[in-house]
């Protein structure tokens, strides 16, 4: 199956990482439409020509990647892959979790990057389904947390993969649950009762 070609914005303050990302993403068949030096540049470019996906370092001068995504998410949503040199996400608070779809720890291998893009796009597609269901983005963001907890539970208890867990929730909707949120709530409720 041929992967979808995306217009991707990259933000990183390290020239070597910028070059690596640009070359690797173009090898994957994507177009790198923006290479920003910091979060402020990323936001400025996003305002002019929004990409299909953003890949951003977390720690950058002027404005870091998290602050840039907070600013972008005040106006719109976009799939994002965060890249960090640290092995934890301590500086991500609960509000940031709404837009953290995937994060990678440097050094970033090509296959890890390809997989992160696939996961970010799939999770964003799931979020877009919640937007359709809820009718508004802010409500969908809060419901996304519930769906993510239900998926994690299904993965842990039944050995499902992430896509398989989401498909299970979708199947519950097709079989009579009113919504993805209702299906997720039922999974979590059943787990507490078990």
Short mmCIF file of C-alpha atoms in Angstrom, two decimals:
data_model
loop_
_atom_site.label_atom_id
_atom_site.label_comp_id
_atom_site.label_asym_id
_atom_site.label_seq_id
_atom_site.Cartn_x
_atom_site.Cartn_y
_atom_site.Cartn_z
CA UNK A 1 0.00 0.00 0.00
CA UNK A 2 1.45 3.38 -1.02
CA UNK A 3 1.52 5.86 1.82
CA UNK A 4 -0.18 9.22 1.50
CA UNK A 5 2.04 12.11 0.44
CA UNK A 6 1.86 14.92 2.99
CA UNK A 7 2.91 18.56 3.15
CA UNK A 8 5.01 18.67 6.32
CA UNK A 9 6.35 21.59 8.37
CA UNK A 10 9.54 20.89 10.31
CA UNK A 11 10.73 23.02 13.24
CA UNK A 12 14.13 22.39 14.80
CA UNK A 13 16.95 24.72 15.81
CA UNK A 14 19.67 22.23 14.82
CA UNK A 15 20.72 22.56 11.15
CA UNK A 16 21.84 18.90 11.03
CA UNK A 17 18.41 17.76 12.24
CA UNK A 18 16.67 20.08 9.76
CA UNK A 19 18.65 18.60 6.89
CA UNK A 20 18.09 15.02 8.09
CA UNK A 21 14.34 15.56 8.40
CA UNK A 22 14.06 17.23 5.01
CA UNK A 23 16.03 14.49 3.20
CA UNK A 24 14.30 11.63 5.00
CA UNK A 25 10.79 13.00 4.57
CA UNK A 26 11.38 13.66 0.86
CA UNK A 27 12.69 10.07 0.49
CA UNK A 28 9.34 8.96 1.96
CA UNK A 29 7.56 10.95 -0.77
CA UNK A 30 6.45 13.87 1.39
CA UNK A 31 6.90 17.56 0.64
CA UNK A 32 8.68 19.61 3.30
CA UNK A 33 6.89 22.93 2.88
CA UNK A 34 8.51 24.69 5.84
CA UNK A 35 11.74 24.40 7.80
CA UNK A 36 11.50 26.69 10.82
CA UNK A 37 14.32 27.60 13.23
CA UNK A 38 12.02 27.95 16.25
CA UNK A 39 8.41 27.81 17.35
CA UNK A 40 7.69 31.43 16.52
CA UNK A 41 8.74 30.90 12.88
CA UNK A 42 6.63 27.74 12.80
CA UNK A 43 3.53 29.64 13.93
CA UNK A 44 4.17 32.41 11.40
CA UNK A 45 4.54 29.92 8.54
CA UNK A 46 1.48 27.98 9.73
CA UNK A 47 -0.64 31.15 9.58
CA UNK A 48 0.31 31.69 5.93
CA UNK A 49 0.14 28.11 4.65
CA UNK A 50 -1.05 25.38 7.06
CA UNK A 51 0.64 21.99 6.49
CA UNK A 52 -0.89 18.51 6.71
CA UNK A 53 1.47 17.57 9.57
CA UNK A 54 3.96 19.29 11.87
CA UNK A 55 7.16 17.71 13.16
CA UNK A 56 8.68 19.90 15.85
CA UNK A 57 11.44 19.76 18.38
CA UNK A 58 10.23 20.52 21.89
CA UNK A 59 13.19 22.60 23.12
CA UNK A 60 14.04 25.53 20.86
CA UNK A 61 15.01 29.15 21.46
CA UNK A 62 12.56 32.07 21.16
CA UNK A 63 9.48 29.79 21.39
CA UNK A 64 9.58 26.06 22.06
CA UNK A 65 7.55 23.47 20.19
CA UNK A 66 4.95 23.09 22.94
CA UNK A 67 4.27 26.83 23.07
CA UNK A 68 4.03 26.91 19.27
CA UNK A 69 1.48 24.10 19.25
CA UNK A 70 -0.53 25.76 22.03
CA UNK A 71 -0.74 28.87 19.84
CA UNK A 72 -1.68 26.89 16.73
CA UNK A 73 -4.30 24.84 18.60
CA UNK A 74 -5.97 28.04 19.81
CA UNK A 75 -7.02 28.52 16.17
CA UNK A 76 -7.05 25.10 14.52
CA UNK A 77 -5.86 21.52 14.85
CA UNK A 78 -3.20 19.66 12.93
CA UNK A 79 -1.44 16.33 13.47
CA UNK A 80 1.90 16.73 15.25
CA UNK A 81 4.98 14.65 15.98
CA UNK A 82 7.17 16.02 18.77
CA UNK A 83 10.90 15.31 18.79
CA UNK A 84 12.90 15.60 21.99
CA UNK A 85 16.41 14.99 23.19
CA UNK A 86 15.00 13.91 26.56
CA UNK A 87 13.53 10.57 27.46
CA UNK A 88 10.49 11.97 29.27
CA UNK A 89 7.70 14.40 28.70
CA UNK A 90 7.91 16.10 32.11
CA UNK A 91 7.29 19.55 30.65
CA UNK A 92 3.99 18.48 29.08
CA UNK A 93 1.02 19.37 31.24
CA UNK A 94 -2.49 17.95 31.05
CA UNK A 95 -3.67 20.64 28.61
CA UNK A 96 -0.86 19.82 26.20
CA UNK A 97 -1.97 16.19 26.03
CA UNK A 98 -4.78 17.29 23.73
CA UNK A 99 -2.37 17.85 20.88
CA UNK A 100 0.45 15.44 21.73
CA UNK A 101 -0.19 12.69 19.23
CA UNK A 102 3.30 11.16 19.01
CA UNK A 103 6.74 11.92 20.36
CA UNK A 104 10.16 10.63 19.33
CA UNK A 105 13.43 10.70 21.27
CA UNK A 106 16.59 11.77 19.41
CA UNK A 107 18.40 10.30 17.61
CA UNK A 108 15.48 9.62 15.28
CA UNK A 109 15.79 6.66 12.92
CA UNK A 110 14.09 6.69 9.52
CA UNK A 111 11.74 3.80 10.32
CA UNK A 112 10.81 5.33 13.69
CA UNK A 113 9.99 8.57 11.88
CA UNK A 114 7.88 6.75 9.27
CA UNK A 115 5.97 4.90 12.00
CA UNK A 116 5.46 8.10 14.03
CA UNK A 117 3.95 9.82 11.00
CA UNK A 118 1.60 6.88 10.43
CA UNK A 119 0.53 6.84 14.11
CA UNK A 120 0.04 10.63 14.24
CA UNK A 121 -2.11 10.59 11.12
CA UNK A 122 -4.17 7.64 12.36
CA UNK A 123 -4.72 9.23 15.80
CA UNK A 124 -5.63 12.53 14.19
CA UNK A 125 -8.15 10.71 11.98
CA UNK A 126 -9.67 9.22 15.14
CA UNK A 127 -9.85 12.70 16.62
CA UNK A 128 -11.57 14.02 13.48
CA UNK A 129 -14.22 11.29 13.89
CA UNK A 130 -14.79 12.57 17.42
CA UNK A 131 -15.17 16.11 16.05
CA UNK A 132 -17.89 14.84 13.70
CA UNK A 133 -19.56 13.02 16.57
CA UNK A 134 -19.37 15.90 19.08
CA UNK A 135 -19.91 18.76 16.66
CA UNK A 136 -17.16 20.91 18.14
CA UNK A 137 -13.39 20.66 18.50
CA UNK A 138 -13.10 21.60 22.18
CA UNK A 139 -15.53 18.87 23.21
CA UNK A 140 -13.81 16.37 20.92
CA UNK A 141 -10.46 17.12 22.59
CA UNK A 142 -11.88 16.26 26.01
CA UNK A 143 -13.57 13.11 24.67
CA UNK A 144 -10.29 12.08 23.01
CA UNK A 145 -8.76 11.49 26.46
CA UNK A 146 -11.59 9.12 27.34
CA UNK A 147 -11.21 7.19 24.07
CA UNK A 148 -7.42 6.99 24.59
CA UNK A 149 -7.89 5.52 28.09
CA UNK A 150 -10.32 2.94 26.73
CA UNK A 151 -7.90 1.99 23.93
CA UNK A 152 -5.05 1.63 26.45
CA UNK A 153 -7.22 -0.64 28.59
CA UNK A 154 -8.21 -2.82 25.62
CA UNK A 155 -4.56 -3.05 24.55
CA UNK A 156 -3.40 -4.05 28.04
CA UNK A 157 -6.20 -6.49 28.85
CA UNK A 158 -6.73 -8.11 25.46
CA UNK A 159 -3.36 -7.72 23.76
CA UNK A 160 -4.81 -5.59 20.99
CA UNK A 161 -2.78 -3.14 18.93
CA UNK A 162 -3.81 0.50 19.00
CA UNK A 163 -5.60 0.40 15.63
CA UNK A 164 -7.34 -2.83 16.63
CA UNK A 165 -8.53 -1.26 19.92
CA UNK A 166 -10.00 1.71 18.04
CA UNK A 167 -11.67 -0.66 15.57
CA UNK A 168 -13.21 -2.49 18.54
CA UNK A 169 -14.71 0.80 19.78
CA UNK A 170 -15.99 1.51 16.27
CA UNK A 171 -17.57 -1.95 16.16
CA UNK A 172 -19.39 -1.17 19.42
CA UNK A 173 -20.85 1.94 17.77
CA UNK A 174 -21.97 -0.09 14.74
CA UNK A 175 -23.58 -2.63 17.09
CA UNK A 176 -25.66 -0.07 18.97
CA UNK A 177 -23.53 2.21 21.15
CA UNK A 178 -24.62 5.79 20.57
CA UNK A 179 -21.11 7.13 20.04
CA UNK A 180 -17.38 6.48 20.37
CA UNK A 181 -17.51 8.28 23.69
CA UNK A 182 -20.30 5.99 24.88
CA UNK A 183 -18.37 2.92 23.69
CA UNK A 184 -15.23 4.11 25.53
CA UNK A 185 -17.25 4.84 28.67
CA UNK A 186 -18.75 1.33 28.53
CA UNK A 187 -15.31 -0.29 28.18
CA UNK A 188 -13.98 1.67 31.17
CA UNK A 189 -17.12 0.98 33.24
CA UNK A 190 -16.98 -2.76 32.47
CA UNK A 191 -13.32 -2.83 33.52
CA UNK A 192 -14.17 -1.24 36.89
CA UNK A 193 -16.96 -3.78 37.43
CA UNK A 194 -14.77 -6.77 36.54
#
